[in-house]
Amino acid sequence: QVQLVESGGGLVQAGGSLRLSCAASGRFFSINTMGWYRQAPGKQRELVASITSDGRTNYAESVKGRFAVSRDNAKNTVTLQMNSLKSEDTAVYYCNADFVTWGTRRPLTSWGQGTQVTVSS
């Protein structure tokens, strides 16, 4: 299984920046796509950005040009650099990883516990 631990959330003024990090640990065969989702109060969880093991990225339209996702495969970490933050970016941000289990080679998904990002206008 994979355990994901996020860090880096907080309170920032509109126009500011924050950097979220997520570290994966545990026993697994491989980690494929890693990414970030967010959930604002009263809204569904949505994809923010994702990155495959070979570096292909995918972004929500609302964050293109402002956010950048990256990963370190050797350290099993994924990072989300968030610039030009807006009040509508306020949400709980969750790290996500699609991985293959060590023994049975089953594809599974793991989630972090979430980190709050609050952007004040």
PDB file of C-alpha atoms in Angstrom, residues 2-120:
ATOM      1  CA  VAL A   2       0.950   3.653  -0.445  1.00  0.00           C
ATOM      2  CA  GLN A   3       0.680   6.296   2.244  1.00  0.00           C
ATOM      3  CA  LEU A   4       0.611   9.918   1.101  1.00  0.00           C
ATOM      4  CA  VAL A   5       1.530  12.837   3.342  1.00  0.00           C
ATOM      5  CA  GLU A   6       0.908  16.413   2.177  1.00  0.00           C
ATOM      6  CA  SER A   7       2.470  19.616   3.412  1.00  0.00           C
ATOM      7  CA  GLY A   8       2.576  23.277   2.498  1.00  0.00           C
ATOM      8  CA  GLY A   9      -0.974  24.542   2.755  1.00  0.00           C
ATOM      9  CA  GLY A  10      -1.903  27.742   4.528  1.00  0.00           C
ATOM     10  CA  LEU A  11      -3.307  31.234   4.239  1.00  0.00           C
ATOM     11  CA  VAL A  12      -2.151  33.589   1.505  1.00  0.00           C
ATOM     12  CA  GLN A  13      -3.383  36.820  -0.014  1.00  0.00           C
ATOM     13  CA  ALA A  14      -4.770  36.921  -3.529  1.00  0.00           C
ATOM     14  CA  GLY A  15      -1.957  37.149  -6.039  1.00  0.00           C
ATOM     15  CA  GLY A  16       0.410  35.272  -3.781  1.00  0.00           C
ATOM     16  CA  SER A  17       2.015  31.862  -4.091  1.00  0.00           C
ATOM     17  CA  LEU A  18       2.055  28.579  -2.225  1.00  0.00           C
ATOM     18  CA  ARG A  19       3.879  25.307  -2.770  1.00  0.00           C
ATOM     19  CA  LEU A  20       2.314  21.989  -1.855  1.00  0.00           C
ATOM     20  CA  SER A  21       4.348  18.833  -1.469  1.00  0.00           C
ATOM     21  CA  CYS A  22       3.331  15.210  -1.152  1.00  0.00           C
ATOM     22  CA  ALA A  23       5.533  12.270  -0.229  1.00  0.00           C
ATOM     23  CA  ALA A  24       4.598   8.669  -0.889  1.00  0.00           C
ATOM     24  CA  SER A  25       5.816   5.823   1.270  1.00  0.00           C
ATOM     25  CA  GLY A  26       5.090   2.144   1.728  1.00  0.00           C
ATOM     26  CA  ARG A  27       5.586  -1.050  -0.192  1.00  0.00           C
ATOM     27  CA  PHE A  28       4.457  -1.001  -3.815  1.00  0.00           C
ATOM     28  CA  PHE A  29       5.543  -2.202  -7.223  1.00  0.00           C
ATOM     29  CA  SER A  30       5.214   1.141  -9.001  1.00  0.00           C
ATOM     30  CA  ILE A  31       3.526   4.514  -8.831  1.00  0.00           C
ATOM     31  CA  ASN A  32       2.002   5.664 -12.076  1.00  0.00           C
ATOM     32  CA  THR A  33       0.060   8.942 -12.159  1.00  0.00           C
ATOM     33  CA  MET A  34       0.332  11.308  -9.205  1.00  0.00           C
ATOM     34  CA  GLY A  35      -1.750  14.398  -8.846  1.00  0.00           C
ATOM     35  CA  TRP A  36      -3.628  16.965  -6.872  1.00  0.00           C
ATOM     36  CA  TYR A  37      -7.354  17.336  -6.401  1.00  0.00           C
ATOM     37  CA  ARG A  38      -9.268  19.950  -4.460  1.00  0.00           C
ATOM     38  CA  GLN A  39     -12.629  20.259  -2.814  1.00  0.00           C
ATOM     39  CA  ALA A  40     -14.239  23.537  -1.877  1.00  0.00           C
ATOM     40  CA  PRO A  41     -17.166  23.714   0.570  1.00  0.00           C
ATOM     41  CA  GLY A  42     -20.354  22.549  -1.078  1.00  0.00           C
ATOM     42  CA  LYS A  43     -18.581  21.454  -4.245  1.00  0.00           C
ATOM     43  CA  GLN A  44     -17.397  18.171  -5.682  1.00  0.00           C
ATOM     44  CA  ARG A  45     -13.769  17.155  -5.587  1.00  0.00           C
ATOM     45  CA  GLU A  46     -12.063  18.137  -8.826  1.00  0.00           C
ATOM     46  CA  LEU A  47      -8.779  17.433 -10.534  1.00  0.00           C
ATOM     47  CA  VAL A  48      -6.286  20.291 -10.329  1.00  0.00           C
ATOM     48  CA  ALA A  49      -3.216  18.779 -11.958  1.00  0.00           C
ATOM     49  CA  SER A  50      -1.653  15.400 -12.577  1.00  0.00           C
ATOM     50  CA  ILE A  51       1.641  14.026 -13.832  1.00  0.00           C
ATOM     51  CA  THR A  52       2.555  10.596 -15.142  1.00  0.00           C
ATOM     52  CA  SER A  53       5.719   8.725 -14.298  1.00  0.00           C
ATOM     53  CA  ASP A  54       7.220   9.846 -17.618  1.00  0.00           C
ATOM     54  CA  GLY A  55       6.378  13.499 -17.001  1.00  0.00           C
ATOM     55  CA  ARG A  56       3.196  14.087 -18.975  1.00  0.00           C
ATOM     56  CA  THR A  57       1.047  16.692 -17.248  1.00  0.00           C
ATOM     57  CA  ASN A  58      -2.639  17.544 -17.228  1.00  0.00           C
ATOM     58  CA  TYR A  59      -4.213  20.671 -15.746  1.00  0.00           C
ATOM     59  CA  ALA A  60      -7.667  21.956 -15.023  1.00  0.00           C
ATOM     60  CA  GLU A  61      -8.487  24.884 -17.314  1.00  0.00           C
ATOM     61  CA  SER A  62      -8.933  27.152 -14.311  1.00  0.00           C
ATOM     62  CA  VAL A  63      -5.296  26.753 -13.200  1.00  0.00           C
ATOM     63  CA  LYS A  64      -3.453  26.592 -16.521  1.00  0.00           C
ATOM     64  CA  GLY A  65      -0.664  29.146 -16.627  1.00  0.00           C
ATOM     65  CA  ARG A  66      -0.753  29.651 -12.850  1.00  0.00           C
ATOM     66  CA  PHE A  67      -0.017  26.229 -11.366  1.00  0.00           C
ATOM     67  CA  ALA A  68       2.798  23.815 -12.147  1.00  0.00           C
ATOM     68  CA  VAL A  69       3.017  20.180 -11.121  1.00  0.00           C
ATOM     69  CA  SER A  70       6.281  18.267 -10.902  1.00  0.00           C
ATOM     70  CA  ARG A  71       7.528  15.018  -9.421  1.00  0.00           C
ATOM     71  CA  ASP A  72      10.684  13.296  -8.321  1.00  0.00           C
ATOM     72  CA  ASN A  73      10.381   9.613  -9.163  1.00  0.00           C
ATOM     73  CA  ALA A  74      13.449   8.690  -7.143  1.00  0.00           C
ATOM     74  CA  LYS A  75      11.970  10.233  -3.985  1.00  0.00           C
ATOM     75  CA  ASN A  76       8.321   9.409  -4.785  1.00  0.00           C
ATOM     76  CA  THR A  77       7.257  12.997  -4.305  1.00  0.00           C
ATOM     77  CA  VAL A  78       4.936  15.310  -6.194  1.00  0.00           C
ATOM     78  CA  THR A  79       4.837  19.082  -5.882  1.00  0.00           C
ATOM     79  CA  LEU A  80       2.279  21.700  -6.868  1.00  0.00           C
ATOM     80  CA  GLN A  81       3.551  25.244  -7.299  1.00  0.00           C
ATOM     81  CA  MET A  82       0.622  27.632  -7.149  1.00  0.00           C
ATOM     82  CA  ASN A  83       1.111  31.210  -8.336  1.00  0.00           C
ATOM     83  CA  SER A  84      -1.254  34.135  -8.847  1.00  0.00           C
ATOM     84  CA  LEU A  85      -3.671  32.595  -6.398  1.00  0.00           C
ATOM     85  CA  LYS A  86      -7.291  33.646  -6.455  1.00  0.00           C
ATOM     86  CA  SER A  87      -9.998  33.458  -3.814  1.00  0.00           C
ATOM     87  CA  GLU A  88     -11.681  30.737  -5.865  1.00  0.00           C
ATOM     88  CA  ASP A  89      -8.622  28.526  -5.330  1.00  0.00           C
ATOM     89  CA  THR A  90      -9.612  28.214  -1.680  1.00  0.00           C
ATOM     90  CA  ALA A  91     -10.196  24.541  -0.940  1.00  0.00           C
ATOM     91  CA  VAL A  92      -8.821  21.450   0.712  1.00  0.00           C
ATOM     92  CA  TYR A  93      -6.147  20.036  -1.577  1.00  0.00           C
ATOM     93  CA  TYR A  94      -5.629  16.280  -1.728  1.00  0.00           C
ATOM     94  CA  CYS A  95      -2.665  14.376  -3.073  1.00  0.00           C
ATOM     95  CA  ASN A  96      -3.505  11.324  -5.164  1.00  0.00           C
ATOM     96  CA  ALA A  97      -1.472   8.412  -6.491  1.00  0.00           C
ATOM     97  CA  ASP A  98      -2.320   5.530  -8.809  1.00  0.00           C
ATOM     98  CA  PHE A  99      -0.064   2.647  -7.920  1.00  0.00           C
ATOM     99  CA  VAL A 100       0.451  -1.075  -8.427  1.00  0.00           C
ATOM    100  CA  THR A 101       0.684  -3.262  -5.346  1.00  0.00           C
ATOM    101  CA  TRP A 102       3.847  -5.198  -4.600  1.00  0.00           C
ATOM    102  CA  GLY A 103       2.576  -8.753  -4.276  1.00  0.00           C
ATOM    103  CA  THR A 104      -0.546  -9.149  -6.392  1.00  0.00           C
ATOM    104  CA  ARG A 105       0.208  -6.383  -8.916  1.00  0.00           C
ATOM    105  CA  ARG A 106      -3.223  -4.842  -8.420  1.00  0.00           C
ATOM    106  CA  PRO A 107      -3.851  -1.262  -9.538  1.00  0.00           C
ATOM    107  CA  LEU A 108      -5.104   0.858  -6.661  1.00  0.00           C
ATOM    108  CA  THR A 109      -5.496   4.522  -5.766  1.00  0.00           C
ATOM    109  CA  SER A 110      -4.357   6.224  -2.603  1.00  0.00           C
ATOM    110  CA  TRP A 111      -5.314   9.617  -1.157  1.00  0.00           C
ATOM    111  CA  GLY A 112      -3.623  11.936   1.274  1.00  0.00           C
ATOM    112  CA  GLN A 113      -5.383  13.432   4.261  1.00  0.00           C
ATOM    113  CA  GLY A 114      -5.747  16.854   2.632  1.00  0.00           C
ATOM    114  CA  THR A 115      -4.264  20.265   3.325  1.00  0.00           C
ATOM    115  CA  GLN A 116      -6.198  23.515   3.548  1.00  0.00           C
ATOM    116  CA  VAL A 117      -5.403  26.357   1.164  1.00  0.00           C
ATOM    117  CA  THR A 118      -7.120  29.641   1.908  1.00  0.00           C
ATOM    118  CA  VAL A 119      -6.753  32.655  -0.374  1.00  0.00           C
ATOM    119  CA  SER A 120      -7.953  35.950   1.054  1.00  0.00           C
TER     120      SER A 120
END
